[in-house]
């Protein structure tokens, strides 16, 4: 398109002969703007952080295996629970969600890439550098220790004296920027890049949930951006937002955090709903039951998700009227969620169900997530919540919805789309081992925690006294955590063994694929679709199959395909933000070293970082990306005639 | 992607050059979305300010602090700059690059005028009224809200200045037009935010 502009306003000839700079090896990954490669980057980075978060979880469970254990001290325990929650949510599961969105969404809507390939890369790199910054805290003076919710005043500099919470605020700020960029990108992609005939109500459910999730990201993340800025200003610039002595208000943090935080849990679970809604119809050989009600339920959940934040704050003393309103609005969410549960069950009902690994995870998801939903309704009742608040009952609840819901959904999605992403089928045998060890381990770990909570065990305590009937249940819980790690390790072994096999997955390796991604090779070529397909109904590919067609009807003739150029700028922009963040964090420190003090206390490091970032932005703005073309004769499978 | 080629290859310059290509349309759409996020951002800052605006911690209160004539002048300057950015976009739609550039220049100069008044106002408060970031919860909320807006104005000035340079080098094309258009959207947005700041921070501070 940039070339079109040239022909308009300059005499330069059409530049089809642009020299294409092909990077290889590491530079290829650092400069890629291809959504399929960015998906793999998100998957590895997210997987790495997921592993770190998992190890933190195991350390927590090991400390709690017996009463009065001295494996960890209280401070380390606080750091571990804080980093476990923060890492898992922001750096583990969200990037893996983004991995699947990137891998699948452009294919499902029949697009050649996302609306903004450059921004897509930028979103990934800012997330990665935010995550690295956050985890650097372990080796730079102590991790954040105020819980993943960082409640004030505990997280203010009065009570949390290390730089830990600064790593939290600035690391999350940078990672959150990446998420926001990704959200806007997917919204624009789904609005404008759908193939001809792909109306909104013909979109696959995963595309729908990605769309709604992105909208929630757009409206929820700026709130936490502000919250983190306020906390940073309090801690580094001496502002008084949360300092009661100077007129500040600690409850303000809770409001801002949960106005973001509750929509955040729907950001996590809606993509899982989407994955399950793809997997179950495929392996039931039936179209999704109640597609329109599914779409409606998704939108309703997103809307209500913004109306319920104060149910996290029943015990702060908002008063009976506010508590009652937030109770009711919270319980309302059970209605659209229930619609979804029944739709999945009715999809399986009477279908030719095949229990492949993805479908096992999907089938395991339904009862597990429902259990998390039921405890959610229990917690929504404000008077009961006064009993449940800050106990292991809450811990059990949110692990049932996040692990039993989202993580099972992610496992389903990863097994399902693995052949599309990598061209290799994961081993079904090992996949089933993963499923059974993981789900049994999961229930073993968290089911007993309901009872621990009801019996009065507080969350976030680093140890407990013996003879309160906590001992056995905690032991069981720790054993379960071990079993979950066994499941995860089997999954990793499966990935390793699969990677050594030839990449020979068929276009439609599950044979019952219903959506567009199964019409093209696994993995897809750089340009995805040689010809943009014409969509004639819901489950476009299935519809063609039922009509006796081998593939989609093309909506355009074979022609040259315009591609965006690879660029290092997203990487350098993110490096710049990373440096600026580190510089700002240490700007009030006394280094006892004239050079270091000069560099940090006069904001020189911050300035260098910002110059790198804004300089990269300037370069991006000044030098137009003309892209390059893939000519028809270079397209796979095209014959010269 | 082929559609954009076809549309843009029409010989005459399109009436709405910012929407002539798929890239341009995507950019305008995504910028609307981005402004939606920005609205939440400022909404949260306003909520914070409203919650803390009477917490003066024995420091200066809004009523003692603000001098409306100065703020009114700043408001007038910024609102006029919004008008001049409309003139710029109108010139763009008539394909008059020189007029477009001049109106953008006027917009930038007015933005700078606003920024100078704001910096002057802040220095007055810090130097003569003993009202800094750390004085009270009110002061923190005031500087953060108004400062965020000021930083947005500063970014807008830098951005539009760079676009003026690009217009002079590359001319008005279907590549530069969407950039100018979204910068104008941005400028209107920070203007609207200022209207709320003027009302909620300054007027309410004087009477409430």
PDB file of N, CA, C and O in Angstrom, chain A residues 412-435:
ATOM      1  N   UNK A 412      -5.867 -27.693  26.529  1.00  0.00           N
ATOM      2  CA  UNK A 412      -6.710 -28.149  25.422  1.00  0.00           C
ATOM      3  C   UNK A 412      -6.311 -27.438  24.133  1.00  0.00           C
ATOM      4  O   UNK A 412      -6.087 -28.068  23.096  1.00  0.00           O
ATOM      5  N   UNK A 413      -6.182 -26.111  24.230  1.00  0.00           N
ATOM      6  CA  UNK A 413      -5.849 -25.326  23.040  1.00  0.00           C
ATOM      7  C   UNK A 413      -4.475 -25.660  22.497  1.00  0.00           C
ATOM      8  O   UNK A 413      -4.285 -25.759  21.281  1.00  0.00           O
ATOM      9  N   UNK A 414      -3.508 -25.842  23.404  1.00  0.00           N
ATOM     10  CA  UNK A 414      -2.146 -26.132  22.934  1.00  0.00           C
ATOM     11  C   UNK A 414      -2.088 -27.482  22.228  1.00  0.00           C
ATOM     12  O   UNK A 414      -1.477 -27.612  21.170  1.00  0.00           O
ATOM     13  N   UNK A 415      -2.733 -28.507  22.812  1.00  0.00           N
ATOM     14  CA  UNK A 415      -2.724 -29.809  22.151  1.00  0.00           C
ATOM     15  C   UNK A 415      -3.475 -29.737  20.818  1.00  0.00           C
ATOM     16  O   UNK A 415      -3.086 -30.363  19.838  1.00  0.00           O
ATOM     17  N   UNK A 416      -4.565 -28.952  20.815  1.00  0.00           N
ATOM     18  CA  UNK A 416      -5.419 -28.856  19.634  1.00  0.00           C
ATOM     19  C   UNK A 416      -4.698 -28.155  18.488  1.00  0.00           C
ATOM     20  O   UNK A 416      -4.701 -28.627  17.349  1.00  0.00           O
ATOM     21  N   UNK A 417      -4.065 -27.016  18.779  1.00  0.00           N
ATOM     22  CA  UNK A 417      -3.469 -26.216  17.701  1.00  0.00           C
ATOM     23  C   UNK A 417      -1.981 -26.466  17.529  1.00  0.00           C
ATOM     24  O   UNK A 417      -1.357 -25.852  16.672  1.00  0.00           O
ATOM     25  N   UNK A 418      -1.392 -27.345  18.361  1.00  0.00           N
ATOM     26  CA  UNK A 418       0.040 -27.612  18.232  1.00  0.00           C
ATOM     27  C   UNK A 418       0.412 -28.002  16.802  1.00  0.00           C
ATOM     28  O   UNK A 418       1.371 -27.435  16.237  1.00  0.00           O
ATOM     29  N   UNK A 419      -0.312 -28.933  16.169  1.00  0.00           N
ATOM     30  CA  UNK A 419       0.049 -29.288  14.793  1.00  0.00           C
ATOM     31  C   UNK A 419      -0.032 -28.086  13.845  1.00  0.00           C
ATOM     32  O   UNK A 419       0.771 -27.979  12.919  1.00  0.00           O
ATOM     33  N   UNK A 420      -0.961 -27.176  14.103  1.00  0.00           N
ATOM     34  CA  UNK A 420      -1.065 -25.999  13.219  1.00  0.00           C
ATOM     35  C   UNK A 420       0.103 -25.051  13.457  1.00  0.00           C
ATOM     36  O   UNK A 420       0.629 -24.442  12.529  1.00  0.00           O
ATOM     37  N   UNK A 421       0.548 -24.955  14.714  1.00  0.00           N
ATOM     38  CA  UNK A 421       1.647 -24.029  15.015  1.00  0.00           C
ATOM     39  C   UNK A 421       2.992 -24.592  14.576  1.00  0.00           C
ATOM     40  O   UNK A 421       3.869 -23.866  14.130  1.00  0.00           O
ATOM     41  N   UNK A 422       3.190 -25.919  14.765  1.00  0.00           N
ATOM     42  CA  UNK A 422       4.531 -26.474  14.572  1.00  0.00           C
ATOM     43  C   UNK A 422       4.590 -27.546  13.495  1.00  0.00           C
ATOM     44  O   UNK A 422       5.661 -28.058  13.190  1.00  0.00           O
ATOM     45  N   UNK A 423       3.446 -27.934  12.948  1.00  0.00           N
ATOM     46  CA  UNK A 423       3.459 -28.947  11.904  1.00  0.00           C
ATOM     47  C   UNK A 423       3.657 -30.357  12.414  1.00  0.00           C
ATOM     48  O   UNK A 423       3.908 -31.269  11.630  1.00  0.00           O
ATOM     49  N   UNK A 424       3.584 -30.552  13.728  1.00  0.00           N
ATOM     50  CA  UNK A 424       3.792 -31.881  14.297  1.00  0.00           C
ATOM     51  C   UNK A 424       2.678 -32.169  15.298  1.00  0.00           C
ATOM     52  O   UNK A 424       2.371 -31.325  16.138  1.00  0.00           O
ATOM     53  N   UNK A 425       2.124 -33.372  15.228  1.00  0.00           N
ATOM     54  CA  UNK A 425       1.128 -33.783  16.223  1.00  0.00           C
ATOM     55  C   UNK A 425       1.827 -34.174  17.516  1.00  0.00           C
ATOM     56  O   UNK A 425       2.778 -34.945  17.495  1.00  0.00           O
ATOM     57  N   UNK A 426       1.336 -33.647  18.654  1.00  0.00           N
ATOM     58  CA  UNK A 426       1.862 -34.131  19.937  1.00  0.00           C
ATOM     59  C   UNK A 426       1.400 -35.567  20.134  1.00  0.00           C
ATOM     60  O   UNK A 426       0.359 -35.982  19.618  1.00  0.00           O
ATOM     61  N   UNK A 427       2.182 -36.316  20.909  1.00  0.00           N
ATOM     62  CA  UNK A 427       1.821 -37.710  21.157  1.00  0.00           C
ATOM     63  C   UNK A 427       0.517 -37.779  21.957  1.00  0.00           C
ATOM     64  O   UNK A 427       0.384 -37.162  23.013  1.00  0.00           O
ATOM     65  N   UNK A 428      -0.440 -38.526  21.438  1.00  0.00           N
ATOM     66  CA  UNK A 428      -1.720 -38.681  22.131  1.00  0.00           C
ATOM     67  C   UNK A 428      -1.539 -39.426  23.450  1.00  0.00           C
ATOM     68  O   UNK A 428      -2.165 -39.112  24.459  1.00  0.00           O
ATOM     69  N   UNK A 429      -0.628 -40.420  23.434  1.00  0.00           N
ATOM     70  CA  UNK A 429      -0.441 -41.233  24.630  1.00  0.00           C
ATOM     71  C   UNK A 429       0.095 -40.372  25.780  1.00  0.00           C
ATOM     72  O   UNK A 429      -0.477 -40.347  26.879  1.00  0.00           O
ATOM     73  N   UNK A 430       1.174 -39.623  25.481  1.00  0.00           N
ATOM     74  CA  UNK A 430       1.728 -38.758  26.522  1.00  0.00           C
ATOM     75  C   UNK A 430       0.729 -37.664  26.887  1.00  0.00           C
ATOM     76  O   UNK A 430       0.634 -37.254  28.050  1.00  0.00           O
ATOM     77  N   UNK A 431      -0.028 -37.192  25.911  1.00  0.00           N
ATOM     78  CA  UNK A 431      -1.029 -36.163  26.171  1.00  0.00           C
ATOM     79  C   UNK A 431      -2.047 -36.632  27.194  1.00  0.00           C
ATOM     80  O   UNK A 431      -2.438 -35.896  28.103  1.00  0.00           O
ATOM     81  N   UNK A 432      -2.461 -37.896  27.044  1.00  0.00           N
ATOM     82  CA  UNK A 432      -3.448 -38.413  27.995  1.00  0.00           C
ATOM     83  C   UNK A 432      -2.833 -38.590  29.381  1.00  0.00           C
ATOM     84  O   UNK A 432      -3.496 -38.339  30.399  1.00  0.00           O
ATOM     85  N   UNK A 433      -1.564 -38.987  29.422  1.00  0.00           N
ATOM     86  CA  UNK A 433      -0.869 -39.028  30.720  1.00  0.00           C
ATOM     87  C   UNK A 433      -0.821 -37.641  31.349  1.00  0.00           C
ATOM     88  O   UNK A 433      -1.055 -37.486  32.551  1.00  0.00           O
ATOM     89  N   UNK A 434      -0.522 -36.634  30.524  1.00  0.00           N
ATOM     90  CA  UNK A 434      -0.515 -35.259  31.036  1.00  0.00           C
ATOM     91  C   UNK A 434      -1.862 -34.933  31.659  1.00  0.00           C
ATOM     92  O   UNK A 434      -1.941 -34.417  32.777  1.00  0.00           O
ATOM     93  N   UNK A 435      -2.922 -35.253  30.907  1.00  0.00           N
ATOM     94  CA  UNK A 435      -4.255 -34.904  31.389  1.00  0.00           C
ATOM     95  C   UNK A 435      -4.537 -35.552  32.733  1.00  0.00           C
ATOM     96  O   UNK A 435      -4.915 -34.874  33.690  1.00  0.00           O
TER      97      UNK A 435
END
